[in-house]
Coordinates of C-alpha atoms and ligand atoms in Angstrom, one line a residue:
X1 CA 0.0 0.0 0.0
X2 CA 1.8 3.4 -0.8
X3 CA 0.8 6.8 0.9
X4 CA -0.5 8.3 -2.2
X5 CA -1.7 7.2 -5.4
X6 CA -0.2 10.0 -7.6
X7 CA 3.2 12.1 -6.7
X8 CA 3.8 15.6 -8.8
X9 CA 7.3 17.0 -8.2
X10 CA 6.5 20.8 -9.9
X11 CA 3.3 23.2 -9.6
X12 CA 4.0 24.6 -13.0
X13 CA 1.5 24.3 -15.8
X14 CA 1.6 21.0 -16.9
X15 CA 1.9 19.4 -12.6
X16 CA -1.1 20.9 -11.7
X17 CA -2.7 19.9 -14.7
X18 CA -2.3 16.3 -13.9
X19 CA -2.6 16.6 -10.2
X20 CA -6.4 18.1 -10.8
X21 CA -7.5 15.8 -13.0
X22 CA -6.2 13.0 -11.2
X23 CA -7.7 14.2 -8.0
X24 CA -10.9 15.4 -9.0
X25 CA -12.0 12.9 -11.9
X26 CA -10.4 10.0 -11.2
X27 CA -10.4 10.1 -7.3
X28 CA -6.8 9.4 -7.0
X29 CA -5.3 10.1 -3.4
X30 CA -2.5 13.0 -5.0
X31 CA 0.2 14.8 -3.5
X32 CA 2.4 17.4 -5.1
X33 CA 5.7 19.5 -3.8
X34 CA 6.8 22.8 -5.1
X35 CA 9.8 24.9 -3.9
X36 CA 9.0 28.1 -5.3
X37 CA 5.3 29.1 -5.8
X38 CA 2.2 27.2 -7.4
X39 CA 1.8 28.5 -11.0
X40 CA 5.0 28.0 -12.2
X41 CA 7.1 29.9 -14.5
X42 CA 4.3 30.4 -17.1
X43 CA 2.1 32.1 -14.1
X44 CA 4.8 33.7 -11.8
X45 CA 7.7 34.4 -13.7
X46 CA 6.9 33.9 -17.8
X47 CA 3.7 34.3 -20.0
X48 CA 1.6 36.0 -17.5
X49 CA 3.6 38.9 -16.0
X50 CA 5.4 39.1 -19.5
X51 CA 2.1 39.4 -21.1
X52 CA 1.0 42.1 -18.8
X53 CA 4.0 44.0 -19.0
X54 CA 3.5 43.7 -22.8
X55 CA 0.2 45.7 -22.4
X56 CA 1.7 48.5 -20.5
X57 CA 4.7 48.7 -22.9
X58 CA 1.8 49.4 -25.9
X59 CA 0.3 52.8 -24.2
X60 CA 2.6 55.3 -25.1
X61 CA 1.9 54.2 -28.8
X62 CA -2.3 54.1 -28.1
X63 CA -1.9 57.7 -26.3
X64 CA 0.2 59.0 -29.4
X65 CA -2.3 57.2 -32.0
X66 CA -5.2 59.0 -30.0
X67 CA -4.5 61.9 -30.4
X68 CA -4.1 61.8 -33.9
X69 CA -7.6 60.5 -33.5
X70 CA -8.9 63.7 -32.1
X71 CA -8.2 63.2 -28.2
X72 CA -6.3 65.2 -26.4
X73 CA -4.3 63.3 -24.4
X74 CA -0.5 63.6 -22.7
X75 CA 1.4 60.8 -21.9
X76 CA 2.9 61.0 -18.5
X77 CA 6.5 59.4 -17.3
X78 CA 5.6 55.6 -16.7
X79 CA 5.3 54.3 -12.4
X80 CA 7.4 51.2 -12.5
X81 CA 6.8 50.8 -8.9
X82 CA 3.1 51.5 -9.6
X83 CA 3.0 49.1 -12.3
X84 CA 5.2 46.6 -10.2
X85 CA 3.3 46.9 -7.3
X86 CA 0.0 45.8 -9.8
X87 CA 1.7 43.5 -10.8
X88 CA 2.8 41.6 -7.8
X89 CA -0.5 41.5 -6.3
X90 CA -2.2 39.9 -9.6
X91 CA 0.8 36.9 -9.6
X92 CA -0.8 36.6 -5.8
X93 CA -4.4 36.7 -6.7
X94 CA -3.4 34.4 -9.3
X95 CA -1.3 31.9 -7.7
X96 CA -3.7 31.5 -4.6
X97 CA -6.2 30.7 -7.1
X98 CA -4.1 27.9 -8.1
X99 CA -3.4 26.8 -4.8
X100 CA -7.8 26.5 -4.1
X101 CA -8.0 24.9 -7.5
X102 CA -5.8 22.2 -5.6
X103 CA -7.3 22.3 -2.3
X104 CA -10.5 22.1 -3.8
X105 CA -9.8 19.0 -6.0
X106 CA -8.1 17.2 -2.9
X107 CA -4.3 17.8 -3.6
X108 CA -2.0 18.0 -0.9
X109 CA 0.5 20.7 -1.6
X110 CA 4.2 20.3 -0.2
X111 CA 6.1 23.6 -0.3
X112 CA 9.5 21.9 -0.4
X113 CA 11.5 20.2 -3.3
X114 CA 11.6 16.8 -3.6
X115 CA 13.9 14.4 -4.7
X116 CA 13.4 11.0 -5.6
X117 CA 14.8 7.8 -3.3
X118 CA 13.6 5.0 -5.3
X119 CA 11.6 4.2 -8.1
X120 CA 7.7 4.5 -5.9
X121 CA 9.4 7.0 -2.8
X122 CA 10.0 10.6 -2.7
X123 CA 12.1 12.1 0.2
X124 CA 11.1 16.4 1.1
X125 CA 13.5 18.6 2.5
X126 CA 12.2 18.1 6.3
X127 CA 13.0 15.0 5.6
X128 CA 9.7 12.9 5.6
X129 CA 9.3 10.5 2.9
X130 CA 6.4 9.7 0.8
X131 CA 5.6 6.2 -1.5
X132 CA 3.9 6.9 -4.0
X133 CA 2.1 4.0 -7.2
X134 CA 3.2 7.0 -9.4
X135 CA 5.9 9.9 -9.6
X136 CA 5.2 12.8 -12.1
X137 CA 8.3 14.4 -13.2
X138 CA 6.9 18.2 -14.2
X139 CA 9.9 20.5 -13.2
X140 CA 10.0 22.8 -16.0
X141 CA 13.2 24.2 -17.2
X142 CA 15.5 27.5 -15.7
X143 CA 17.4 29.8 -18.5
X144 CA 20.5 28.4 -19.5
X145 CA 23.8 31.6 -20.0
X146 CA 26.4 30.8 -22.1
X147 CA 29.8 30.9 -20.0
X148 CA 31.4 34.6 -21.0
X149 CA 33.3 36.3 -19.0
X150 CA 31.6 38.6 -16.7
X151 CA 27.9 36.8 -17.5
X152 CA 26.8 36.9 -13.8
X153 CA 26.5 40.4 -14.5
X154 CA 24.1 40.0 -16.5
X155 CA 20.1 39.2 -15.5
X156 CA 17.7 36.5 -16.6
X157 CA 13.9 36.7 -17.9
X158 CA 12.8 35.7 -14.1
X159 CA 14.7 38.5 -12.7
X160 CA 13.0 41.3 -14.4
X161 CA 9.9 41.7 -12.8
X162 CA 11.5 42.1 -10.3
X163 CA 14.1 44.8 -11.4
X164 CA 13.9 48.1 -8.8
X165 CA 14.0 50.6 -11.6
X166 CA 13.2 50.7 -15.0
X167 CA 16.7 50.6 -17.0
X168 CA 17.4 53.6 -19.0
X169 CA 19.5 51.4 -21.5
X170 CA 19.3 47.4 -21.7
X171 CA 21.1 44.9 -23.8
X172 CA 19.7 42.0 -24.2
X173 CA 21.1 39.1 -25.9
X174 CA 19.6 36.1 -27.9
X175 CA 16.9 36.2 -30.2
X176 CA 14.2 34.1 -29.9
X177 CA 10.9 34.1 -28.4
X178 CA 12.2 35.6 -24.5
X179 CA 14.5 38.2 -26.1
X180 CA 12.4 39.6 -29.3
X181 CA 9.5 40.1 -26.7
X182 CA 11.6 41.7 -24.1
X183 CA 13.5 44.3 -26.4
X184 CA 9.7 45.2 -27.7
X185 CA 9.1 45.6 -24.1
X186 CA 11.6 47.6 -23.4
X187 CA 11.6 49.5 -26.2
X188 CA 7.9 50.4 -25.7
X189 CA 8.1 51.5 -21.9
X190 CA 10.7 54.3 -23.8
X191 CA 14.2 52.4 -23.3
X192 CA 17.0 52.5 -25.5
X193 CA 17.5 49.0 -26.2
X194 CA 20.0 46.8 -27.9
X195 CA 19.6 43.7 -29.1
X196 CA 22.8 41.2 -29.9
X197 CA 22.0 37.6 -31.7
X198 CA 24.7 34.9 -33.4
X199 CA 22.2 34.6 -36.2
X200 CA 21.6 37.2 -39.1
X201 CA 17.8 37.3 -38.4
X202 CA 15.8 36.8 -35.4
X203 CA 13.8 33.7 -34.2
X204 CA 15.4 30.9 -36.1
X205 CA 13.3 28.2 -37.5
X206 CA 9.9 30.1 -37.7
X207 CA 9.1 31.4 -41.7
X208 CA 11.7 33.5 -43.1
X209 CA 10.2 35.8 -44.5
X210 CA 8.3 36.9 -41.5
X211 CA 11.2 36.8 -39.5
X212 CA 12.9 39.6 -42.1
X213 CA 9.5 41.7 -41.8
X214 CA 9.1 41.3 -38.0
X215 CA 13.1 42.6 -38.0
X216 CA 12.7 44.9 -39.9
X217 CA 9.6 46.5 -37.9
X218 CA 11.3 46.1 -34.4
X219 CA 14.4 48.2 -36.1
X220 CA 12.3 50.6 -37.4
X221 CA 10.9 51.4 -33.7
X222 CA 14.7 51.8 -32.9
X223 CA 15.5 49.2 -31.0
X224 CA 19.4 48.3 -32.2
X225 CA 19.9 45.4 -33.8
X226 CA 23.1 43.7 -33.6
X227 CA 23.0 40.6 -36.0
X228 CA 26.1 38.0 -36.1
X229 CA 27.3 39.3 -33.2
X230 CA 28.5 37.5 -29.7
X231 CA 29.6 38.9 -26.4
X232 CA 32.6 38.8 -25.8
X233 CA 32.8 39.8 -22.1
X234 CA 30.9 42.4 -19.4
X235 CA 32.2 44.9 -17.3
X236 CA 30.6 47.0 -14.4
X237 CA 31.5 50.0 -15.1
X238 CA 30.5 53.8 -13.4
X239 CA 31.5 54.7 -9.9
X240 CA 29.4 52.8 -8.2
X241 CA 29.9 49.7 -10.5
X242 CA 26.3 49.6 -11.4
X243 CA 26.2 50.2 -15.0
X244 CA 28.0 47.4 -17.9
X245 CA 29.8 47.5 -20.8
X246 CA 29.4 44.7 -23.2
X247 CA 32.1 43.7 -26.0
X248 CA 31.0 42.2 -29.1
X249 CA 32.7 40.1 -31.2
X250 CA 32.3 42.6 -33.7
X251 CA 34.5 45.6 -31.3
X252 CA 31.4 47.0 -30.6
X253 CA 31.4 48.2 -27.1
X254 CA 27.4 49.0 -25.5
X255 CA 26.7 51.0 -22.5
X256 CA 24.1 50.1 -20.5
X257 CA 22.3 50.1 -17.1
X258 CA 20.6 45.8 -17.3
X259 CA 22.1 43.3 -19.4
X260 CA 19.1 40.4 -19.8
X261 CA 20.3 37.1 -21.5
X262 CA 17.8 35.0 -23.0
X263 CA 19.6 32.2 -24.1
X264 CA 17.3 29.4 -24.3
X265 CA 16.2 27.5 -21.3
X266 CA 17.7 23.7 -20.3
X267 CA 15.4 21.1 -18.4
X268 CA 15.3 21.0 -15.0
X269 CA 16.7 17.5 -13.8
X270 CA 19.8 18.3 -11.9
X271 CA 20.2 16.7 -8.0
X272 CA 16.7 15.1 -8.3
X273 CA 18.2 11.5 -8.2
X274 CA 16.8 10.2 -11.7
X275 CA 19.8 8.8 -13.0
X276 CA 20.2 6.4 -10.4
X277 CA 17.3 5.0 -11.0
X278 CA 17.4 4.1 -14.2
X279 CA 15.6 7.5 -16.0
X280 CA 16.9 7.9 -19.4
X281 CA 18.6 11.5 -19.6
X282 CA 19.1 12.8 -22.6
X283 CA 22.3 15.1 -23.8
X284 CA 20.2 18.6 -23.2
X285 CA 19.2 17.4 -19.8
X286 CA 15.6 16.4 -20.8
X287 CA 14.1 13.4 -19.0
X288 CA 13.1 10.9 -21.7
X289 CA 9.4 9.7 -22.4
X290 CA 7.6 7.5 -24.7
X291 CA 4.4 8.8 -26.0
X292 CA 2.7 8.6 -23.0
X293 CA 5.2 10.7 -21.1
X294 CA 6.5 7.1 -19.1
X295 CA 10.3 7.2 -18.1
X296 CA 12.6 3.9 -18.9
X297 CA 11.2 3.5 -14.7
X298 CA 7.1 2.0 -15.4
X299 CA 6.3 4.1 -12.3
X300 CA 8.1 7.6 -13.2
X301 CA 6.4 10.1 -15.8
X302 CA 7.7 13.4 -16.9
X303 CA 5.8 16.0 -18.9
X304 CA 6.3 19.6 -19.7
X305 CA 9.7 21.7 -20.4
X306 CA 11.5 19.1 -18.8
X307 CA 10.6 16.4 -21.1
X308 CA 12.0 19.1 -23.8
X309 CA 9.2 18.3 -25.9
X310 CA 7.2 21.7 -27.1
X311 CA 8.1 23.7 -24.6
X312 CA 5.3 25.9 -24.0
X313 CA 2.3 26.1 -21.5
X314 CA -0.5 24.7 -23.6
X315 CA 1.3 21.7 -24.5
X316 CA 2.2 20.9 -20.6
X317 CA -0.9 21.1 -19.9
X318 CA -1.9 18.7 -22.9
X319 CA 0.3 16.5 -21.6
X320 CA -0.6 16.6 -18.0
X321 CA -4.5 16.2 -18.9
X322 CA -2.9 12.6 -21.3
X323 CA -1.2 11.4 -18.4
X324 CA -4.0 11.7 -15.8
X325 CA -6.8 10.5 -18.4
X326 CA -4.2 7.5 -19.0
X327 CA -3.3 6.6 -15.6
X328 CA -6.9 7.2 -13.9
X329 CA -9.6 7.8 -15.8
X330 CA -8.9 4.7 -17.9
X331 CA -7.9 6.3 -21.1
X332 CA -4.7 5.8 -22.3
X333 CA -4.4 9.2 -24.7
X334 CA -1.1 10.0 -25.9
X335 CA 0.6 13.4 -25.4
X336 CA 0.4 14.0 -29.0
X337 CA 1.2 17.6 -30.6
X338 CA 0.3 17.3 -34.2
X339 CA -0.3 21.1 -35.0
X340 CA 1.5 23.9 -32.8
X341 CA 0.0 27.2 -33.1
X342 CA 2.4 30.0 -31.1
X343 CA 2.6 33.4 -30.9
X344 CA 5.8 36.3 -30.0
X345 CA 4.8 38.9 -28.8
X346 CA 7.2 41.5 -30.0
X347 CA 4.8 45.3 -31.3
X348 CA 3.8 44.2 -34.1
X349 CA 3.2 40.3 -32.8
X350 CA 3.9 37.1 -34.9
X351 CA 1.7 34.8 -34.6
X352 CA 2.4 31.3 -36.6
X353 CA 1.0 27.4 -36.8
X354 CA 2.1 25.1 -39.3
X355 CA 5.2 24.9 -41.8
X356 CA 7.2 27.4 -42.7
X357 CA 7.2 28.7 -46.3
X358 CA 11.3 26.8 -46.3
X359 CA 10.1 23.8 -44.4
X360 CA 6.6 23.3 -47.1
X361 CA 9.2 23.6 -50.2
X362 CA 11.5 20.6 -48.6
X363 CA 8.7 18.4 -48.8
X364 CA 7.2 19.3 -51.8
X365 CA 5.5 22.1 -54.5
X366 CA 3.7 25.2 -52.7
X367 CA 1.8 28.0 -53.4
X368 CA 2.6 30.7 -51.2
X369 CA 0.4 33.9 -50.9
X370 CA 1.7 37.0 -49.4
X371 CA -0.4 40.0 -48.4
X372 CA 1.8 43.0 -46.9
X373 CA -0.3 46.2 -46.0
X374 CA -0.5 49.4 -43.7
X375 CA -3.2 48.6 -41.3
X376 CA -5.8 51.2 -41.4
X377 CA -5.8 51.9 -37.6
X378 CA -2.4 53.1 -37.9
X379 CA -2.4 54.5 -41.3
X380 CA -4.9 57.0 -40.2
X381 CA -2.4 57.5 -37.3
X382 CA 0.2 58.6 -39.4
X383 CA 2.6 55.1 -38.2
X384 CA 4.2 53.2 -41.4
X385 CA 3.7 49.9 -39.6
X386 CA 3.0 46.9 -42.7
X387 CA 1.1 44.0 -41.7
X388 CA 2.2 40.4 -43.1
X389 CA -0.4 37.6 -43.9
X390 CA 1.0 34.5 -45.2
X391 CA -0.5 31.4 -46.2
X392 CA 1.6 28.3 -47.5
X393 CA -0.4 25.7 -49.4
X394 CA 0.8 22.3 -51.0
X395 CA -0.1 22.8 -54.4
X396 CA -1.1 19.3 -54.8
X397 CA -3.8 18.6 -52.1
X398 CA -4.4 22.4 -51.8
X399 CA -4.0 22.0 -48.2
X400 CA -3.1 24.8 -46.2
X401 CA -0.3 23.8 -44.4
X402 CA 1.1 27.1 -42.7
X403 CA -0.4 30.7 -41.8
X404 CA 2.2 33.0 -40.5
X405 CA 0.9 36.6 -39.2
X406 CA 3.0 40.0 -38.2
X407 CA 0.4 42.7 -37.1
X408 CA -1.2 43.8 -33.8
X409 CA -3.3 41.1 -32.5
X410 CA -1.9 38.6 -34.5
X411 CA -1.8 36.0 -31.6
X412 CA -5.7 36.1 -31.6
X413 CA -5.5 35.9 -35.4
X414 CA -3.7 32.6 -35.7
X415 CA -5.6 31.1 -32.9
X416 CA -9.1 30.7 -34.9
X417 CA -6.5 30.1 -38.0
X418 CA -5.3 26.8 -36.4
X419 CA -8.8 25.4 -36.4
X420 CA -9.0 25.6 -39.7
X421 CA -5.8 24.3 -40.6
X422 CA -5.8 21.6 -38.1
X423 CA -9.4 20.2 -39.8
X424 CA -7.2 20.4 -43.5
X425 CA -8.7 23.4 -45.0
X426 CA -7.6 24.1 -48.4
X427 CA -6.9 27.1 -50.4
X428 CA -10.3 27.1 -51.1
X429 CA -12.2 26.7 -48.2
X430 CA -10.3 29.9 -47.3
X431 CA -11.5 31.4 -50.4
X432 CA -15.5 30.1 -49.9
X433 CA -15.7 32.5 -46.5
X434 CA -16.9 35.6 -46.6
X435 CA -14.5 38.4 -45.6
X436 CA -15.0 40.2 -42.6
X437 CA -15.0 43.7 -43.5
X438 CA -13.2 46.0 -43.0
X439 CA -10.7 44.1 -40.6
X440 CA -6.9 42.9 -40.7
X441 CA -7.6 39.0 -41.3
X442 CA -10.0 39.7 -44.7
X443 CA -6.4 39.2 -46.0
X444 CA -6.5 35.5 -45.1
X445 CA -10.2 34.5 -47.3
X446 CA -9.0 37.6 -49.5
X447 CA -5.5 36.9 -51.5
X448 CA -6.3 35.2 -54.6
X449 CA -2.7 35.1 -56.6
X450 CA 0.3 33.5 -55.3
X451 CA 3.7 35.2 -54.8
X452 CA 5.3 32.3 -55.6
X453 CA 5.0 29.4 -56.9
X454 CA 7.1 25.8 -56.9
Ligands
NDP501 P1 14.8 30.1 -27.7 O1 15.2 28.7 -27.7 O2 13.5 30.6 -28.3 O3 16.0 31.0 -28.3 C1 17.2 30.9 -27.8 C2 18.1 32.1 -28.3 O4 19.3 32.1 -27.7 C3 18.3 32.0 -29.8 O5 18.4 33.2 -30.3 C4 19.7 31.3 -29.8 O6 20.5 31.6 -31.0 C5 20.4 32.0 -28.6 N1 21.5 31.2 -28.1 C6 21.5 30.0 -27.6 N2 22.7 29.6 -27.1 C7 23.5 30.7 -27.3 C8 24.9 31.0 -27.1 N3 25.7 30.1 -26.5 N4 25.4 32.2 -27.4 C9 24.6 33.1 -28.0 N5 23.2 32.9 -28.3 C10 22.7 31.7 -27.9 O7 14.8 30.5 -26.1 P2 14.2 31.6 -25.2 O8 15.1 31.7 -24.1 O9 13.8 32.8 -26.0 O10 12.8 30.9 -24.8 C11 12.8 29.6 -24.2 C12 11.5 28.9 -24.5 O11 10.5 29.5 -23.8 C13 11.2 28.9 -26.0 O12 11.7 27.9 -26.7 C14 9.7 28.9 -25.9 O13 9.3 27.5 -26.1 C15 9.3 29.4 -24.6 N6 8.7 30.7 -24.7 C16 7.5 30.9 -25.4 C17 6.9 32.1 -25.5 C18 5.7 32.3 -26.3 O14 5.1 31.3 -26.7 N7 5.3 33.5 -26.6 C19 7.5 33.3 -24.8 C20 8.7 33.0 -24.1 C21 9.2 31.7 -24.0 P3 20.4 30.7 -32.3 O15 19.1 31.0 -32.9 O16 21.5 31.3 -33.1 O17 20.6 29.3 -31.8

């Protein structure tokens, strides 16, 4: 008899997930330890606060747009300790709702890491140990910084909300999803900014040409793009040693007050004893999983960042929901991600699902359609912002097998896209509906001769 039917090691998105649905639907006794606070990085220190912060980055923008509407309006300096303060109390608000969502279905919540002893026993830091039938892996992953010399330095994406003041000037290095978003974040709350990536365009592996338009949009608002570049080293510099000067490959030398690296993130498997036991680890630190999320151990799952899988919050929680249905409702459902819609969101945002335009062409003949425009909202406000909608469709089935979207909203956009894709709309069923008019997304029922073909 073990002390609990269920164990989750990690209250992030996809640990709660499983806990609830275990606990709630299929009556499973469930425990589940956390170190730092229920939510998870998504909730405490990633999509949420991120996302908020990205809505108070895009005022100074709506104040100068409305007054070319007619308004009279002043934009003010911007409260960072108002706006933190805000801030902090909704990650409260939201994490205690997490914590009665537990309570509520029955889970009892450890606030202590855990480590594994054997392959059905976790040991907490005060000591106690707890069997379990099963152990859910779900500890997420922490940003990986590549060793340079002065790096610590240099912040991470959890330490910005957190920041006491809002820098004046802020490097930030990398360029996917964490750093785009952050330099239009900065850049918006009035920032000079500088951004330094390896590659010669941003986010690598999403459609190329959106990439180029999204770059070109974020350079146009002035943030400083330094392509093919790598730091070299970081100084403090100034009398009190708080600001830094970064050295780039290239013998550029930036001042500024934060350097943020957003590097990429690594699974978070160190010191909890899996090894040992038999877990198969891969190179990148990911616990490994068949298609039910079970470790090489029958009684230890993983799912989420860890399993380095898709690594974002919808498809931990997809995974979480499998593993429960799976293990107690009966239902063996694999943690299957077929189609994965995603959005950056940089001013304009890119939203995406499907193949790129480079990724269609390796498999086969496309038609690609391109639509770039100036949105009227902004047109009328005098801003030379150009939208992108892109759809990629294999010119054989007519399928539409990617949408790719730069304008405001486009996150939204490419949501209600993905349904359609994901049922195997063609080029024509696009074509059949009705425009809404006047909008943004008319573009994607609307374009009617390819850019390219082959
Ligand atoms: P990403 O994997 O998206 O990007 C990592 C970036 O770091 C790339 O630009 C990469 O360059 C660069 N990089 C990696 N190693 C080095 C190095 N040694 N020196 C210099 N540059 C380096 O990671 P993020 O940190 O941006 O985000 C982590 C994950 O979080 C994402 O994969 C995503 O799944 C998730 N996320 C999702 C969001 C969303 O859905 N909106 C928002 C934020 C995060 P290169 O391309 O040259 O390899």
């Amino acid at each position: 008899m073990f002390d609990v039917d269920f164990f989750v090691i990690g209250g992030g998105s996809g640990g709660v997930r499983a806990a609830r649905i275990a606990a709630a639907e299929g009556g499973a006794r469930v425990a589940l330890a956390e170190a730092s606070r229920v939510g998870g990085t998504c909730v405490i220190r990633g999509c949420v606060p991120k996302k908020l912060m990205v809505f108070a980055s895009g005022y100074p923008e709506a104040i100068a747009d409305a007054r070319a509407y007619g308004w009279e309006a002043a934009s003010g300096g911007f409260d960072w300790a108002a706006f933190r303060g805000r801030l902090g109390a909704e990650l409260d608000r939201l994490e205690a709702a997490y914590r009665a969502t537990l309570a509520r279905a029955g889970v009892e919540v450890h606030d202590q890491r855990a480590t594994l002893v054997d392959s059905h026993t976790v040991s907490l830091e005060d000591g106690r140990r707890i069997s379990a039938r099963h152990i859910l892996i779900a500890t997420g992953g922490r940003p990986f910084v590549p060793e340079v010399p002065g790096a610590e330095l240099a912040i991470i994406s959890d330490a910005v909300f957190d920041l006491p003041a809002l820098p004046g000037r802020i490097v930030i290095v990398g360029s996917g999803y964490i750093a785009c978003e952050f330099a239009s974040i900065f850049a918006g709350l009035g920032a000079r900014v500088a951004q330094v990536f390896r590659a010669p365009h941003i986010l690598r592996g999403f459609d190329a040409e959106a990439r180029a338009h999204l770059q070109g949009a974020m350079a146009g608002q002035g943030i400083a793009l330094h392509p093919g570049a790598e730091v070299v080293r970081i100084e403090a510099d100034g009398a009190d040693g708080a600001a830094r000067i970064v050295h780039l490959t290239d013998g550029t030398r930036l001042e500024a007050d934060v350097v943020l690296y957003a590097t990429g993130r690594r699974p978070n498997t160190a010191g909890l004893g899996l090894e040992a036991l038999g877990v198969g680890i891969a190179p990148s630190g990911a616990v490994e999983v068949d298609g039910y999320s079970q470790t090489a151990v029958p009684s230890i799952f993983a799912v989420g960042d860890v399993t380095d899988r898709v690594n974002l919050t919808p498809a931990a929680i997809r995974e979480g929901q499998a593993l429960a249905q799976t293990l107690f409702l009966a239902r063996p459902t694999r943690a299957e991600h077929p189609l994965v819609p995603s959005a950056v969101f940089t001013r304009p945002e890119f939203g995406t699902v499907g193949l790129s335009e480079e990724d269609a062409r390796a498999r086969g003949p496309v038609e690609v359609f391109v639509a770039t425009f100036r949105p009227m909202r902004s047109l009328f406000a005098g801003r030379e912002d150009r939208a992108l909608f892109k759809l990629v469709v294999d010119a054989a089935s007519r399928r539409v097998l990617g949408c790719h979207i730069v304008a405001p909203e486009a996150g939204e956009m490419v949501q209600l896209a993905a349904v359609a894709i994901g049922m195997g709309a063609t080029k024509e069923d696009f074509d059949r509906t009705l425009a809404v008019h006047p909008t943004m997304a008319e573009e994607l029922v609307t374009m009617k001769t390819p850019a390219r073909r082959g």
